[in-house]
Amino acid sequence: MDCLFCKIAAGQLPSNSLYEDDLVKAFYDINPGAPVHFLVVPKQHIATINDINAGNSALIAHIYEVIAKLAAQLKLDKGYRVVSNCGEDSGQTVGHIHFHVLAGRLLAWPPG
Ligand code: 5GP
Ligand code: ZN
């Protein structure tokens, strides 16, 4: 399958990597929307939130554990936002589930 984030997660394409284990990879977004902006993706291809099910949801829980660990390491003490865009209206551009972690400035709510 020709999937950008499958290739980045497998190390077949370069990225500014922050964390990696057997299941997931975290790397900085190429077009940051905040002073801190990284993405966490599963190595397994899951297209969107709509594809989360009982067979793969432990992987999603693991992603949140990794996010909590990285937030502590990066000292995001003032807070951060986790975003997973799903589908056309959300602005999802890459069809491999990913979790944006944004921090380092006051984040407006509601988002645009
Ligand atoms: P989405 O719009 O699907 O929620 O988020 C996709 C994100 O991936 C965007 O923030 C975009 O900047 C980022 N992105 C797209 N291509 C690359 C790439 O090749 N490398 C990295 N590090 N980020 C990318
Ligand atoms: Zn993929």
PDB file of N, CA and C and ligand atoms in Angstrom, residues 4-5 8 13-16 27-32 37 39 83-85 90-95 98 100, ligand 1:
ATOM      1  N   LEU A   4       1.874   7.249   3.070  1.00  0.00           N
ATOM      2  CA  LEU A   4       2.965   8.091   3.578  1.00  0.00           C
ATOM      3  C   LEU A   4       3.346   7.738   5.021  1.00  0.00           C
ATOM      4  N   PHE A   5       2.344   7.629   5.904  1.00  0.00           N
ATOM      5  CA  PHE A   5       2.683   7.415   7.314  1.00  0.00           C
ATOM      6  C   PHE A   5       3.078   5.967   7.595  1.00  0.00           C
ATOM      7  N   ILE A   8       6.777   6.338   6.780  1.00  0.00           N
ATOM      8  CA  ILE A   8       7.509   7.052   7.830  1.00  0.00           C
ATOM      9  C   ILE A   8       7.630   6.164   9.071  1.00  0.00           C
ATOM     10  N   LEU A  13      10.837   6.320   4.907  1.00  0.00           N
ATOM     11  CA  LEU A  13      10.956   7.739   4.573  1.00  0.00           C
ATOM     12  C   LEU A  13      11.449   8.454   5.821  1.00  0.00           C
ATOM     13  N   PRO A  14      12.254   9.507   5.647  1.00  0.00           N
ATOM     14  CA  PRO A  14      12.822  10.185   6.813  1.00  0.00           C
ATOM     15  C   PRO A  14      11.785  11.023   7.567  1.00  0.00           C
ATOM     16  N   SER A  15      12.032  11.205   8.851  1.00  0.00           N
ATOM     17  CA  SER A  15      11.211  12.117   9.653  1.00  0.00           C
ATOM     18  C   SER A  15      12.066  12.587  10.818  1.00  0.00           C
ATOM     19  N   ASN A  16      11.623  13.671  11.423  1.00  0.00           N
ATOM     20  CA  ASN A  16      12.293  14.178  12.623  1.00  0.00           C
ATOM     21  C   ASN A  16      11.673  13.438  13.814  1.00  0.00           C
ATOM     22  N   PHE A  27       6.764  11.710  15.576  1.00  0.00           N
ATOM     23  CA  PHE A  27       7.699  12.548  14.811  1.00  0.00           C
ATOM     24  C   PHE A  27       7.104  13.936  14.661  1.00  0.00           C
ATOM     25  N   TYR A  28       7.986  14.926  14.489  1.00  0.00           N
ATOM     26  CA  TYR A  28       7.525  16.306  14.383  1.00  0.00           C
ATOM     27  C   TYR A  28       6.831  16.548  13.048  1.00  0.00           C
ATOM     28  N   ASP A  29       5.754  17.347  13.096  1.00  0.00           N
ATOM     29  CA  ASP A  29       4.998  17.698  11.887  1.00  0.00           C
ATOM     30  C   ASP A  29       5.866  18.581  10.988  1.00  0.00           C
ATOM     31  N   ILE A  30       5.820  18.306   9.694  1.00  0.00           N
ATOM     32  CA  ILE A  30       6.644  19.032   8.729  1.00  0.00           C
ATOM     33  C   ILE A  30       6.170  20.482   8.575  1.00  0.00           C
ATOM     34  N   ASN A  31       4.938  20.748   8.947  1.00  0.00           N
ATOM     35  CA  ASN A  31       4.348  22.096   8.794  1.00  0.00           C
ATOM     36  C   ASN A  31       3.677  22.473  10.116  1.00  0.00           C
ATOM     37  N   PRO A  32       4.492  22.826  11.119  1.00  0.00           N
ATOM     38  CA  PRO A  32       3.944  22.955  12.479  1.00  0.00           C
ATOM     39  C   PRO A  32       2.914  24.066  12.616  1.00  0.00           C
ATOM     40  N   HIS A  37       4.656  20.724  17.820  1.00  0.00           N
ATOM     41  CA  HIS A  37       3.632  20.036  17.020  1.00  0.00           C
ATOM     42  C   HIS A  37       4.225  18.734  16.514  1.00  0.00           C
ATOM     43  N   LEU A  39       3.330  14.355  15.725  1.00  0.00           N
ATOM     44  CA  LEU A  39       2.301  13.391  15.358  1.00  0.00           C
ATOM     45  C   LEU A  39       2.661  12.045  15.960  1.00  0.00           C
ATOM     46  N   VAL A  83      -5.330  16.112  18.714  1.00  0.00           N
ATOM     47  CA  VAL A  83      -6.336  16.200  17.648  1.00  0.00           C
ATOM     48  C   VAL A  83      -6.155  15.035  16.695  1.00  0.00           C
ATOM     49  N   SER A  84      -7.251  14.375  16.363  1.00  0.00           N
ATOM     50  CA  SER A  84      -7.226  13.386  15.290  1.00  0.00           C
ATOM     51  C   SER A  84      -8.340  13.742  14.313  1.00  0.00           C
ATOM     52  N   ASN A  85      -7.962  14.337  13.202  1.00  0.00           N
ATOM     53  CA  ASN A  85      -8.952  14.696  12.194  1.00  0.00           C
ATOM     54  C   ASN A  85      -9.473  13.430  11.528  1.00  0.00           C
ATOM     55  N   SER A  90     -13.231  17.469   8.422  1.00  0.00           N
ATOM     56  CA  SER A  90     -12.251  17.757   9.472  1.00  0.00           C
ATOM     57  C   SER A  90     -10.954  18.296   8.909  1.00  0.00           C
ATOM     58  N   GLY A  91     -10.734  18.058   7.606  1.00  0.00           N
ATOM     59  CA  GLY A  91      -9.463  18.460   6.992  1.00  0.00           C
ATOM     60  C   GLY A  91      -8.418  17.373   7.000  1.00  0.00           C
ATOM     61  N   GLN A  92      -8.806  16.124   7.275  1.00  0.00           N
ATOM     62  CA  GLN A  92      -7.834  15.021   7.242  1.00  0.00           C
ATOM     63  C   GLN A  92      -7.229  14.923   5.846  1.00  0.00           C
ATOM     64  N   THR A  93      -5.895  14.954   5.798  1.00  0.00           N
ATOM     65  CA  THR A  93      -5.199  14.908   4.504  1.00  0.00           C
ATOM     66  C   THR A  93      -4.390  13.634   4.313  1.00  0.00           C
ATOM     67  N   VAL A  94      -4.086  12.943   5.394  1.00  0.00           N
ATOM     68  CA  VAL A  94      -3.319  11.696   5.299  1.00  0.00           C
ATOM     69  C   VAL A  94      -4.200  10.566   5.826  1.00  0.00           C
ATOM     70  N   GLY A  95      -4.419   9.543   4.989  1.00  0.00           N
ATOM     71  CA  GLY A  95      -5.357   8.469   5.317  1.00  0.00           C
ATOM     72  C   GLY A  95      -4.760   7.356   6.142  1.00  0.00           C
ATOM     73  N   HIS A  98      -3.663   9.377  12.786  1.00  0.00           N
ATOM     74  CA  HIS A  98      -2.550  10.065  13.458  1.00  0.00           C
ATOM     75  C   HIS A  98      -3.126  11.016  14.482  1.00  0.00           C
ATOM     76  N   HIS A 100      -2.322  14.455  16.376  1.00  0.00           N
ATOM     77  CA  HIS A 100      -1.530  15.675  16.491  1.00  0.00           C
ATOM     78  C   HIS A 100      -1.405  16.022  17.970  1.00  0.00           C
TER      79      HIS A 100
HETATM   80  P1  5GP B   1      -4.168  15.891   8.817  1.00  0.00           P
HETATM   81  O1  5GP B   1      -4.397  17.130   7.984  1.00  0.00           O
HETATM   82  O2  5GP B   1      -4.375  14.635   7.994  1.00  0.00           O
HETATM   83  O3  5GP B   1      -4.896  15.863  10.105  1.00  0.00           O
HETATM   84  O4  5GP B   1      -2.642  15.931   9.236  1.00  0.00           O
HETATM   85  C1  5GP B   1      -1.595  15.555   8.411  1.00  0.00           C
HETATM   86  C2  5GP B   1      -0.369  16.249   8.939  1.00  0.00           C
HETATM   87  O5  5GP B   1       0.763  15.597   8.408  1.00  0.00           O
HETATM   88  C3  5GP B   1      -0.262  17.728   8.546  1.00  0.00           C
HETATM   89  O6  5GP B   1      -0.173  18.525   9.733  1.00  0.00           O
HETATM   90  C4  5GP B   1       1.005  17.793   7.705  1.00  0.00           C
HETATM   91  O7  5GP B   1       1.749  18.963   7.929  1.00  0.00           O
HETATM   92  C5  5GP B   1       1.760  16.547   8.135  1.00  0.00           C
HETATM   93  N1  5GP B   1       2.602  15.969   7.110  1.00  0.00           N
HETATM   94  C6  5GP B   1       2.263  15.741   5.805  1.00  0.00           C
HETATM   95  N2  5GP B   1       3.283  15.162   5.155  1.00  0.00           N
HETATM   96  C7  5GP B   1       4.292  15.024   6.070  1.00  0.00           C
HETATM   97  C8  5GP B   1       5.617  14.478   5.984  1.00  0.00           C
HETATM   98  O8  5GP B   1       6.077  14.006   4.943  1.00  0.00           O
HETATM   99  N3  5GP B   1       6.370  14.505   7.122  1.00  0.00           N
HETATM  100  C9  5GP B   1       5.885  15.024   8.287  1.00  0.00           C
HETATM  101  N4  5GP B   1       6.702  15.003   9.341  1.00  0.00           N
HETATM  102  N5  5GP B   1       4.644  15.530   8.397  1.00  0.00           N
HETATM  103  C10 5GP B   1       3.860  15.534   7.303  1.00  0.00           C
END
